[in-house]
């Protein structure tokens, strides 16, 4: 009996080893050697940042055998479940946008513990405050030869910025030696990052944003009448649309004042988004007497659909790193009325694919709305050129650029088909 038991266990072990060997070979054929490698993404919030901009890159690491972890504050609304596709482990940290908030000190110690015990190969951090905290928390991590990448989605210092923004310049310059790579998304920021990195060994890169799925947006099929009816907008109405997080920087108050100057009974302003200034803007619309023609639609998961029921896209921000929302609108063939600021001018050319004004130019924005409402020919010309202008911001271009950077800083095996320089055409921007 004992001999039979030994033979049985030997046979069972050989079968299991065969299965394990098959699994290992399948991983090796994919160029992925182990599931034990881990990558950490850090940003201020989940819903309005990680899920909105980075799911494609979480997926990229998952497909290469990595365990993907995320640190960010849960900003889902009450009743919404916090779900992060392609994330294996999520840490809810109390990041605050205010640098002076004590909750950031709590976030620092929690994040430091996560990093020190996490055995990560690579950390990729985003958003100003979360990125500062991450780089300070990862000092010991980098001493082990591990790498930290930081994507600046628009430095808070820029040409024409208030004098107080100089403080952000000092902080970014100080933290450059704590960073292995700084990825920027516009030319002005890239030039600033190059200066930071020149003396400290940090490398700077210019990537044209996190990527927009221009093909998916362009090919979105929409029942225009049905969608408008659901929003309470007549078929023949002229619709201006804005998609933003409604905060002071996005400058919706100026947009509302411009709309009030040219409003007609059959003209509607569709504002998609949520934020700490939403209630204030709703009150302002009421005070201006335009609330019946302004639709605050809240945070939307069907933005690509809504773009196809609008006639013009309005984007009056004070500051943008790039402005993904405007690029999405241009991908849908919409003419854009926008602020003439850093980031936006990477793709918007006044009089060619857009109409640009100073962020506080109420009369300029109002005049542009009136012009495009009355001039269908100009509207179509600007929209057609807008659609042709955004190819380099396509998600496939961004994934290709980022894959090359990731392979430079992480030990991602290169298979026989040159995985790290592959064409990114198979990748599409993930949607929630």
GROMACS .gro file of C-alpha atoms in nm:
model
  432
    1UNK     CA    1   0.000   0.000   0.000
    2UNK     CA    2   0.280   0.241   0.090
    3UNK     CA    3   0.452   0.174  -0.244
    4UNK     CA    4   0.125   0.233  -0.430
    5UNK     CA    5   0.073   0.561  -0.242
    6UNK     CA    6   0.426   0.677  -0.329
    7UNK     CA    7   0.372   0.590  -0.697
    8UNK     CA    8   0.038   0.776  -0.694
    9UNK     CA    9   0.190   1.089  -0.540
   10UNK     CA   10   0.483   1.077  -0.784
   11UNK     CA   11   0.243   1.046  -1.078
   12UNK     CA   12   0.023   1.332  -0.940
   13UNK     CA   13   0.328   1.554  -0.895
   14UNK     CA   14   0.444   1.489  -1.251
   15UNK     CA   15   0.102   1.587  -1.384
   16UNK     CA   16   0.105   1.912  -1.182
   17UNK     CA   17   0.459   1.987  -1.292
   18UNK     CA   18   0.352   1.933  -1.650
   19UNK     CA   19   0.064   2.177  -1.608
   20UNK     CA   20   0.290   2.432  -1.443
   21UNK     CA   21   0.549   2.391  -1.714
   22UNK     CA   22   0.284   2.449  -1.978
   23UNK     CA   23   0.172   2.765  -1.802
   24UNK     CA   24   0.531   2.887  -1.774
   25UNK     CA   25   0.594   2.822  -2.140
   26UNK     CA   26   0.280   3.011  -2.233
   27UNK     CA   27   0.401   3.307  -2.028
   28UNK     CA   28   0.748   3.284  -2.181
   29UNK     CA   29   0.601   3.282  -2.530
   30UNK     CA   30   0.416   3.603  -2.446
   31UNK     CA   31   0.737   3.760  -2.320
   32UNK     CA   32   0.604   3.763  -1.960
   33UNK     CA   33   0.816   3.571  -1.711
   34UNK     CA   34   0.633   3.608  -1.382
   35UNK     CA   35   0.327   3.749  -1.219
   36UNK     CA   36   0.532   3.862  -0.919
   37UNK     CA   37   0.643   4.186  -1.085
   38UNK     CA   38   0.443   4.479  -0.960
   39UNK     CA   39   0.384   4.834  -1.079
   40UNK     CA   40   0.227   5.115  -0.875
   41UNK     CA   41   0.022   5.402  -1.019
   42UNK     CA   42  -0.039   5.702  -0.791
   43UNK     CA   43  -0.272   5.998  -0.851
   44UNK     CA   44  -0.494   6.230  -0.650
   45UNK     CA   45  -0.828   6.063  -0.735
   46UNK     CA   46  -0.972   5.753  -0.900
   47UNK     CA   47  -1.283   5.849  -1.097
   48UNK     CA   48  -1.169   6.181  -1.240
   49UNK     CA   49  -0.810   6.085  -1.307
   50UNK     CA   50  -0.706   5.718  -1.295
   51UNK     CA   51  -1.023   5.591  -1.462
   52UNK     CA   52  -1.047   5.883  -1.699
   53UNK     CA   53  -0.689   5.888  -1.827
   54UNK     CA   54  -0.485   5.580  -1.735
   55UNK     CA   55  -0.683   5.259  -1.782
   56UNK     CA   56  -0.511   5.191  -2.113
   57UNK     CA   57  -0.176   5.190  -1.934
   58UNK     CA   58  -0.296   4.973  -1.647
   59UNK     CA   59  -0.412   4.730  -1.913
   60UNK     CA   60  -0.074   4.753  -2.091
   61UNK     CA   61   0.107   4.633  -1.777
   62UNK     CA   62  -0.150   4.361  -1.707
   63UNK     CA   63  -0.098   4.220  -2.055
   64UNK     CA   64   0.274   4.195  -1.979
   65UNK     CA   65   0.225   3.989  -1.667
   66UNK     CA   66   0.243   4.266  -1.408
   67UNK     CA   67   0.042   4.293  -1.091
   68UNK     CA   68  -0.105   4.644  -1.103
   69UNK     CA   69  -0.164   4.847  -0.787
   70UNK     CA   70  -0.324   5.191  -0.756
   71UNK     CA   71  -0.305   5.454  -0.481
   72UNK     CA   72  -0.561   5.735  -0.505
   73UNK     CA   73  -0.851   5.890  -0.319
   74UNK     CA   74  -1.193   5.741  -0.383
   75UNK     CA   75  -1.385   6.028  -0.542
   76UNK     CA   76  -1.686   5.826  -0.655
   77UNK     CA   77  -2.016   5.973  -0.545
   78UNK     CA   78  -2.238   5.814  -0.280
   79UNK     CA   79  -2.404   5.506  -0.420
   80UNK     CA   80  -2.135   5.452  -0.684
   81UNK     CA   81  -1.903   5.156  -0.650
   82UNK     CA   82  -1.532   5.230  -0.677
   83UNK     CA   83  -1.417   5.006  -0.961
   84UNK     CA   84  -1.080   5.032  -1.135
   85UNK     CA   85  -1.049   4.801  -1.436
   86UNK     CA   86  -0.714   4.619  -1.471
   87UNK     CA   87  -0.624   4.699  -1.108
   88UNK     CA   88  -0.524   4.407  -0.884
   89UNK     CA   89  -0.501   4.602  -0.559
   90UNK     CA   90  -0.633   4.946  -0.467
   91UNK     CA   91  -0.530   5.167  -0.174
   92UNK     CA   92  -0.765   5.453  -0.082
   93UNK     CA   93  -0.538   5.736   0.034
   94UNK     CA   94  -0.662   6.078   0.156
   95UNK     CA   95  -0.483   6.297  -0.100
   96UNK     CA   96  -0.598   6.660  -0.105
   97UNK     CA   97  -0.541   6.913  -0.382
   98UNK     CA   98  -0.450   7.168  -0.119
   99UNK     CA   99  -0.078   7.136  -0.040
  100UNK     CA  100  -0.144   7.260   0.315
  101UNK     CA  101  -0.406   6.999   0.405
  102UNK     CA  102  -0.304   6.776   0.697
  103UNK     CA  103  -0.462   6.481   0.519
  104UNK     CA  104  -0.163   6.484   0.283
  105UNK     CA  105   0.065   6.410   0.580
  106UNK     CA  106  -0.147   6.104   0.655
  107UNK     CA  107  -0.130   6.007   0.288
  108UNK     CA  108   0.251   6.041   0.294
  109UNK     CA  109   0.302   5.795   0.581
  110UNK     CA  110   0.053   5.546   0.441
  111UNK     CA  111   0.207   5.566   0.094
  112UNK     CA  112   0.560   5.532   0.230
  113UNK     CA  113   0.459   5.213   0.409
  114UNK     CA  114   0.294   5.079   0.092
  115UNK     CA  115   0.603   5.155  -0.118
  116UNK     CA  116   0.855   5.022   0.137
  117UNK     CA  117   0.667   4.693   0.175
  118UNK     CA  118   0.531   4.658  -0.176
  119UNK     CA  119   0.835   4.529  -0.367
  120UNK     CA  120   0.741   4.733  -0.674
  121UNK     CA  121   0.959   4.744  -0.982
  122UNK     CA  122   0.827   5.078  -1.106
  123UNK     CA  123   0.617   5.368  -0.975
  124UNK     CA  124   0.433   5.607  -1.208
  125UNK     CA  125   0.287   5.912  -1.032
  126UNK     CA  126   0.050   6.182  -1.155
  127UNK     CA  127  -0.115   6.506  -1.041
  128UNK     CA  128   0.084   6.776  -0.855
  129UNK     CA  129   0.031   6.705  -0.484
  130UNK     CA  130   0.016   6.326  -0.514
  131UNK     CA  131   0.334   6.333  -0.723
  132UNK     CA  132   0.519   6.544  -0.463
  133UNK     CA  133   0.416   6.304  -0.187
  134UNK     CA  134   0.509   5.998  -0.395
  135UNK     CA  135   0.858   6.116  -0.479
  136UNK     CA  136   0.934   6.203  -0.117
  137UNK     CA  137   0.792   5.871   0.001
  138UNK     CA  138   0.997   5.677  -0.255
  139UNK     CA  139   1.346   5.792  -0.148
  140UNK     CA  140   1.438   5.451  -0.003
  141UNK     CA  141   1.272   5.280  -0.298
  142UNK     CA  142   1.501   5.463  -0.544
  143UNK     CA  143   1.809   5.387  -0.331
  144UNK     CA  144   1.747   5.023  -0.423
  145UNK     CA  145   1.783   5.109  -0.791
  146UNK     CA  146   1.408   5.114  -0.858
  147UNK     CA  147   1.257   5.385  -1.080
  148UNK     CA  148   0.999   5.659  -1.036
  149UNK     CA  149   0.829   5.821  -1.336
  150UNK     CA  150   0.629   6.142  -1.303
  151UNK     CA  151   0.386   6.272  -1.564
  152UNK     CA  152   0.324   6.647  -1.536
  153UNK     CA  153  -0.025   6.705  -1.673
  154UNK     CA  154   0.048   7.077  -1.692
  155UNK     CA  155   0.289   7.254  -1.457
  156UNK     CA  156   0.117   7.512  -1.236
  157UNK     CA  157   0.381   7.766  -1.338
  158UNK     CA  158   0.370   7.892  -1.697
  159UNK     CA  159   0.422   8.206  -1.900
  160UNK     CA  160   0.180   8.470  -1.781
  161UNK     CA  161   0.095   8.285  -1.458
  162UNK     CA  162   0.049   8.473  -1.127
  163UNK     CA  163   0.367   8.540  -0.929
  164UNK     CA  164   0.265   8.285  -0.664
  165UNK     CA  165   0.313   8.009  -0.923
  166UNK     CA  166   0.688   8.059  -0.877
  167UNK     CA  167   0.650   7.843  -0.565
  168UNK     CA  168   0.545   7.550  -0.786
  169UNK     CA  169   0.856   7.607  -0.997
  170UNK     CA  170   1.076   7.586  -0.689
  171UNK     CA  171   0.907   7.264  -0.572
  172UNK     CA  172   0.936   7.095  -0.913
  173UNK     CA  173   1.301   7.195  -0.945
  174UNK     CA  174   1.373   7.063  -0.595
  175UNK     CA  175   1.204   6.728  -0.670
  176UNK     CA  176   1.370   6.665  -1.007
  177UNK     CA  177   1.663   6.477  -0.841
  178UNK     CA  178   1.402   6.253  -0.672
  179UNK     CA  179   1.265   6.154  -1.014
  180UNK     CA  180   1.402   5.926  -1.285
  181UNK     CA  181   1.183   6.054  -1.568
  182UNK     CA  182   0.954   6.355  -1.612
  183UNK     CA  183   0.698   6.316  -1.888
  184UNK     CA  184   0.542   6.639  -2.015
  185UNK     CA  185   0.249   6.689  -2.251
  186UNK     CA  186   0.323   7.029  -2.405
  187UNK     CA  187   0.626   7.206  -2.546
  188UNK     CA  188   0.652   7.478  -2.281
  189UNK     CA  189   0.652   7.226  -1.997
  190UNK     CA  190   0.903   7.006  -2.181
  191UNK     CA  191   1.149   7.294  -2.205
  192UNK     CA  192   1.108   7.362  -1.832
  193UNK     CA  193   1.159   6.994  -1.746
  194UNK     CA  194   1.474   6.982  -1.959
  195UNK     CA  195   1.620   7.262  -1.747
  196UNK     CA  196   1.529   7.076  -1.424
  197UNK     CA  197   1.683   6.754  -1.546
  198UNK     CA  198   1.998   6.899  -1.698
  199UNK     CA  199   2.210   6.882  -1.382
  200UNK     CA  200   2.055   6.597  -1.184
  201UNK     CA  201   2.040   6.295  -1.415
  202UNK     CA  202   1.662   6.294  -1.449
  203UNK     CA  203   1.542   6.251  -1.808
  204UNK     CA  204   1.263   6.453  -1.968
  205UNK     CA  205   1.020   6.341  -2.237
  206UNK     CA  206   0.747   6.500  -2.447
  207UNK     CA  207   0.444   6.277  -2.511
  208UNK     CA  208   0.132   6.422  -2.674
  209UNK     CA  209  -0.098   6.349  -2.382
  210UNK     CA  210  -0.246   6.028  -2.247
  211UNK     CA  211  -0.418   5.975  -2.580
  212UNK     CA  212  -0.762   6.019  -2.732
  213UNK     CA  213  -0.939   5.744  -2.923
  214UNK     CA  214  -1.000   5.962  -3.225
  215UNK     CA  215  -1.128   5.675  -3.439
  216UNK     CA  216  -1.382   5.560  -3.183
  217UNK     CA  217  -1.509   5.915  -3.136
  218UNK     CA  218  -1.531   5.983  -3.508
  219UNK     CA  219  -1.718   5.655  -3.571
  220UNK     CA  220  -1.964   5.684  -3.282
  221UNK     CA  221  -2.316   5.633  -3.420
  222UNK     CA  222  -2.579   5.858  -3.267
  223UNK     CA  223  -2.954   5.903  -3.295
  224UNK     CA  224  -2.922   6.281  -3.272
  225UNK     CA  225  -3.295   6.348  -3.232
  226UNK     CA  226  -3.342   6.086  -2.962
  227UNK     CA  227  -3.044   6.201  -2.756
  228UNK     CA  228  -3.150   6.566  -2.782
  229UNK     CA  229  -3.506   6.477  -2.685
  230UNK     CA  230  -3.380   6.294  -2.378
  231UNK     CA  231  -3.194   6.610  -2.273
  232UNK     CA  232  -3.491   6.836  -2.346
  233UNK     CA  233  -3.323   7.001  -2.645
  234UNK     CA  234  -3.521   7.063  -2.966
  235UNK     CA  235  -3.400   6.911  -3.294
  236UNK     CA  236  -3.337   7.249  -3.455
  237UNK     CA  237  -3.164   7.411  -3.154
  238UNK     CA  238  -2.809   7.546  -3.165
  239UNK     CA  239  -2.609   7.365  -2.894
  240UNK     CA  240  -2.286   7.477  -2.731
  241UNK     CA  241  -2.116   7.210  -2.520
  242UNK     CA  242  -1.847   7.204  -2.252
  243UNK     CA  243  -1.703   6.899  -2.077
  244UNK     CA  244  -1.503   6.984  -1.764
  245UNK     CA  245  -1.455   6.938  -1.395
  246UNK     CA  246  -1.645   7.245  -1.278
  247UNK     CA  247  -1.388   7.431  -1.071
  248UNK     CA  248  -1.247   7.783  -1.075
  249UNK     CA  249  -0.972   7.697  -1.324
  250UNK     CA  250  -1.220   7.576  -1.586
  251UNK     CA  251  -1.380   7.922  -1.589
  252UNK     CA  252  -1.743   7.824  -1.650
  253UNK     CA  253  -1.855   8.158  -1.503
  254UNK     CA  254  -1.704   8.342  -1.800
  255UNK     CA  255  -1.871   8.098  -2.039
  256UNK     CA  256  -2.209   8.161  -1.877
  257UNK     CA  257  -2.166   8.538  -1.901
  258UNK     CA  258  -2.071   8.506  -2.267
  259UNK     CA  259  -2.373   8.285  -2.334
  260UNK     CA  260  -2.603   8.535  -2.163
  261UNK     CA  261  -2.493   8.807  -2.405
  262UNK     CA  262  -2.598   8.615  -2.719
  263UNK     CA  263  -2.864   8.373  -2.593
  264UNK     CA  264  -3.165   8.310  -2.814
  265UNK     CA  265  -3.476   8.103  -2.733
  266UNK     CA  266  -3.348   7.818  -2.950
  267UNK     CA  267  -2.990   7.822  -2.819
  268UNK     CA  268  -2.874   7.584  -2.541
  269UNK     CA  269  -2.556   7.547  -2.339
  270UNK     CA  270  -2.482   7.186  -2.231
  271UNK     CA  271  -2.233   7.163  -1.943
  272UNK     CA  272  -2.113   6.811  -1.865
  273UNK     CA  273  -1.921   6.756  -1.543
  274UNK     CA  274  -1.923   6.790  -1.168
  275UNK     CA  275  -1.704   6.981  -0.925
  276UNK     CA  276  -1.687   7.217  -0.633
  277UNK     CA  277  -1.809   7.516  -0.838
  278UNK     CA  278  -2.115   7.348  -0.986
  279UNK     CA  279  -2.364   7.491  -0.736
  280UNK     CA  280  -2.214   7.838  -0.774
  281UNK     CA  281  -2.242   7.817  -1.154
  282UNK     CA  282  -2.602   7.699  -1.135
  283UNK     CA  283  -2.683   7.997  -0.913
  284UNK     CA  284  -2.504   8.229  -1.156
  285UNK     CA  285  -2.705   8.093  -1.448
  286UNK     CA  286  -3.024   8.164  -1.253
  287UNK     CA  287  -2.907   8.517  -1.167
  288UNK     CA  288  -2.825   8.584  -1.533
  289UNK     CA  289  -3.171   8.466  -1.638
  290UNK     CA  290  -3.040   8.186  -1.858
  291UNK     CA  291  -3.110   7.879  -1.644
  292UNK     CA  292  -3.386   7.757  -1.878
  293UNK     CA  293  -3.132   7.734  -2.160
  294UNK     CA  294  -2.837   7.594  -1.962
  295UNK     CA  295  -2.827   7.222  -1.890
  296UNK     CA  296  -2.596   7.104  -1.614
  297UNK     CA  297  -2.586   6.737  -1.710
  298UNK     CA  298  -2.347   6.615  -1.437
  299UNK     CA  299  -2.063   6.370  -1.481
  300UNK     CA  300  -2.130   6.173  -1.799
  301UNK     CA  301  -2.006   5.839  -1.925
  302UNK     CA  302  -2.153   5.905  -2.273
  303UNK     CA  303  -1.949   6.213  -2.368
  304UNK     CA  304  -1.854   6.070  -2.708
  305UNK     CA  305  -2.224   6.040  -2.791
  306UNK     CA  306  -2.307   6.389  -2.666
  307UNK     CA  307  -2.033   6.547  -2.878
  308UNK     CA  308  -2.227   6.438  -3.186
  309UNK     CA  309  -2.542   6.626  -3.084
  310UNK     CA  310  -2.357   6.956  -3.027
  311UNK     CA  311  -2.272   7.229  -3.280
  312UNK     CA  312  -1.980   7.402  -3.104
  313UNK     CA  313  -1.743   7.319  -2.819
  314UNK     CA  314  -1.658   7.592  -2.566
  315UNK     CA  315  -1.337   7.559  -2.361
  316UNK     CA  316  -1.258   7.875  -2.159
  317UNK     CA  317  -0.998   7.743  -1.909
  318UNK     CA  318  -0.745   7.960  -1.733
  319UNK     CA  319  -0.485   7.681  -1.733
  320UNK     CA  320  -0.446   7.351  -1.920
  321UNK     CA  321  -0.166   7.103  -1.955
  322UNK     CA  322  -0.320   7.001  -2.286
  323UNK     CA  323  -0.698   6.981  -2.267
  324UNK     CA  324  -0.814   6.631  -2.359
  325UNK     CA  325  -1.180   6.739  -2.366
  326UNK     CA  326  -1.116   6.984  -2.650
  327UNK     CA  327  -0.920   6.724  -2.848
  328UNK     CA  328  -1.212   6.482  -2.809
  329UNK     CA  329  -1.447   6.751  -2.939
  330UNK     CA  330  -1.223   6.817  -3.239
  331UNK     CA  331  -1.215   6.441  -3.309
  332UNK     CA  332  -1.594   6.460  -3.341
  333UNK     CA  333  -1.557   6.737  -3.598
  334UNK     CA  334  -1.667   7.022  -3.373
  335UNK     CA  335  -1.527   7.373  -3.408
  336UNK     CA  336  -1.372   7.485  -3.080
  337UNK     CA  337  -1.396   7.822  -2.907
  338UNK     CA  338  -1.118   7.819  -2.648
  339UNK     CA  339  -0.871   8.012  -2.437
  340UNK     CA  340  -0.548   8.115  -2.602
  341UNK     CA  341  -0.324   7.947  -2.344
  342UNK     CA  342  -0.038   7.702  -2.308
  343UNK     CA  343  -0.147   7.348  -2.381
  344UNK     CA  344  -0.448   7.443  -2.592
  345UNK     CA  345  -0.223   7.603  -2.853
  346UNK     CA  346  -0.055   7.264  -2.906
  347UNK     CA  347  -0.349   7.176  -3.133
  348UNK     CA  348  -0.579   7.481  -3.163
  349UNK     CA  349  -0.487   7.735  -3.432
  350UNK     CA  350  -0.692   8.054  -3.430
  351UNK     CA  351  -0.896   8.095  -3.748
  352UNK     CA  352  -0.796   7.754  -3.883
  353UNK     CA  353  -0.958   7.493  -3.658
  354UNK     CA  354  -1.071   7.711  -3.368
  355UNK     CA  355  -1.137   8.061  -3.239
  356UNK     CA  356  -0.911   8.165  -2.949
  357UNK     CA  357  -0.944   8.441  -2.687
  358UNK     CA  358  -0.802   8.545  -2.352
  359UNK     CA  359  -0.968   8.346  -2.071
  360UNK     CA  360  -1.138   8.659  -1.933
  361UNK     CA  361  -1.262   8.792  -2.269
  362UNK     CA  362  -1.638   8.758  -2.223
  363UNK     CA  363  -1.712   8.967  -2.532
  364UNK     CA  364  -1.470   8.762  -2.743
  365UNK     CA  365  -1.632   8.433  -2.646
  366UNK     CA  366  -1.979   8.579  -2.694
  367UNK     CA  367  -1.892   8.712  -3.039
  368UNK     CA  368  -1.748   8.375  -3.144
  369UNK     CA  369  -2.065   8.194  -3.035
  370UNK     CA  370  -2.279   8.440  -3.232
  371UNK     CA  371  -2.055   8.411  -3.539
  372UNK     CA  372  -2.061   8.033  -3.548
  373UNK     CA  373  -2.435   8.021  -3.480
  374UNK     CA  374  -2.503   8.241  -3.783
  375UNK     CA  375  -2.231   8.111  -4.016
  376UNK     CA  376  -2.282   7.741  -4.089
  377UNK     CA  377  -2.015   7.742  -4.362
  378UNK     CA  378  -1.745   7.865  -4.124
  379UNK     CA  379  -1.864   7.620  -3.860
  380UNK     CA  380  -1.820   7.328  -4.099
  381UNK     CA  381  -1.483   7.449  -4.225
  382UNK     CA  382  -1.340   7.487  -3.876
  383UNK     CA  383  -1.487   7.153  -3.769
  384UNK     CA  384  -1.345   6.965  -4.066
  385UNK     CA  385  -0.999   7.112  -4.008
  386UNK     CA  386  -1.028   7.035  -3.636
  387UNK     CA  387  -1.090   6.669  -3.713
  388UNK     CA  388  -0.782   6.660  -3.938
  389UNK     CA  389  -0.564   6.829  -3.674
  390UNK     CA  390  -0.571   6.576  -3.392
  391UNK     CA  391  -0.405   6.266  -3.537
  392UNK     CA  392  -0.084   6.297  -3.331
  393UNK     CA  393  -0.289   6.296  -3.009
  394UNK     CA  394  -0.445   5.959  -3.093
  395UNK     CA  395  -0.426   5.691  -2.824
  396UNK     CA  396  -0.225   5.463  -3.052
  397UNK     CA  397   0.052   5.721  -3.080
  398UNK     CA  398   0.055   5.777  -2.703
  399UNK     CA  399   0.067   5.406  -2.619
  400UNK     CA  400   0.358   5.355  -2.855
  401UNK     CA  401   0.551   5.644  -2.698
  402UNK     CA  402   0.474   5.534  -2.343
  403UNK     CA  403   0.560   5.169  -2.413
  404UNK     CA  404   0.908   5.275  -2.520
  405UNK     CA  405   0.952   5.481  -2.201
  406UNK     CA  406   0.822   5.202  -1.976
  407UNK     CA  407   1.057   4.951  -2.134
  408UNK     CA  408   1.347   5.186  -2.063
  409UNK     CA  409   1.271   5.197  -1.689
  410UNK     CA  410   1.121   4.854  -1.618
  411UNK     CA  411   1.264   4.511  -1.685
  412UNK     CA  412   1.000   4.418  -1.940
  413UNK     CA  413   1.120   4.122  -2.147
  414UNK     CA  414   1.155   4.181  -2.519
  415UNK     CA  415   1.016   3.887  -2.710
  416UNK     CA  416   1.114   3.782  -3.059
  417UNK     CA  417   0.856   4.016  -3.212
  418UNK     CA  418   1.018   4.324  -3.052
  419UNK     CA  419   0.734   4.382  -2.811
  420UNK     CA  420   0.860   4.716  -2.681
  421UNK     CA  421   0.870   4.884  -3.020
  422UNK     CA  422   0.546   4.736  -3.145
  423UNK     CA  423   0.282   4.926  -3.339
  424UNK     CA  424   0.019   5.039  -3.091
  425UNK     CA  425  -0.273   5.007  -3.332
  426UNK     CA  426  -0.435   4.730  -3.129
  427UNK     CA  427  -0.483   4.952  -2.828
  428UNK     CA  428  -0.788   5.163  -2.771
  429UNK     CA  429  -0.861   5.400  -2.487
  430UNK     CA  430  -1.036   5.201  -2.218
  431UNK     CA  431  -1.379   5.329  -2.117
  432UNK     CA  432  -1.567   5.286  -1.793
   0.00000   0.00000   0.00000
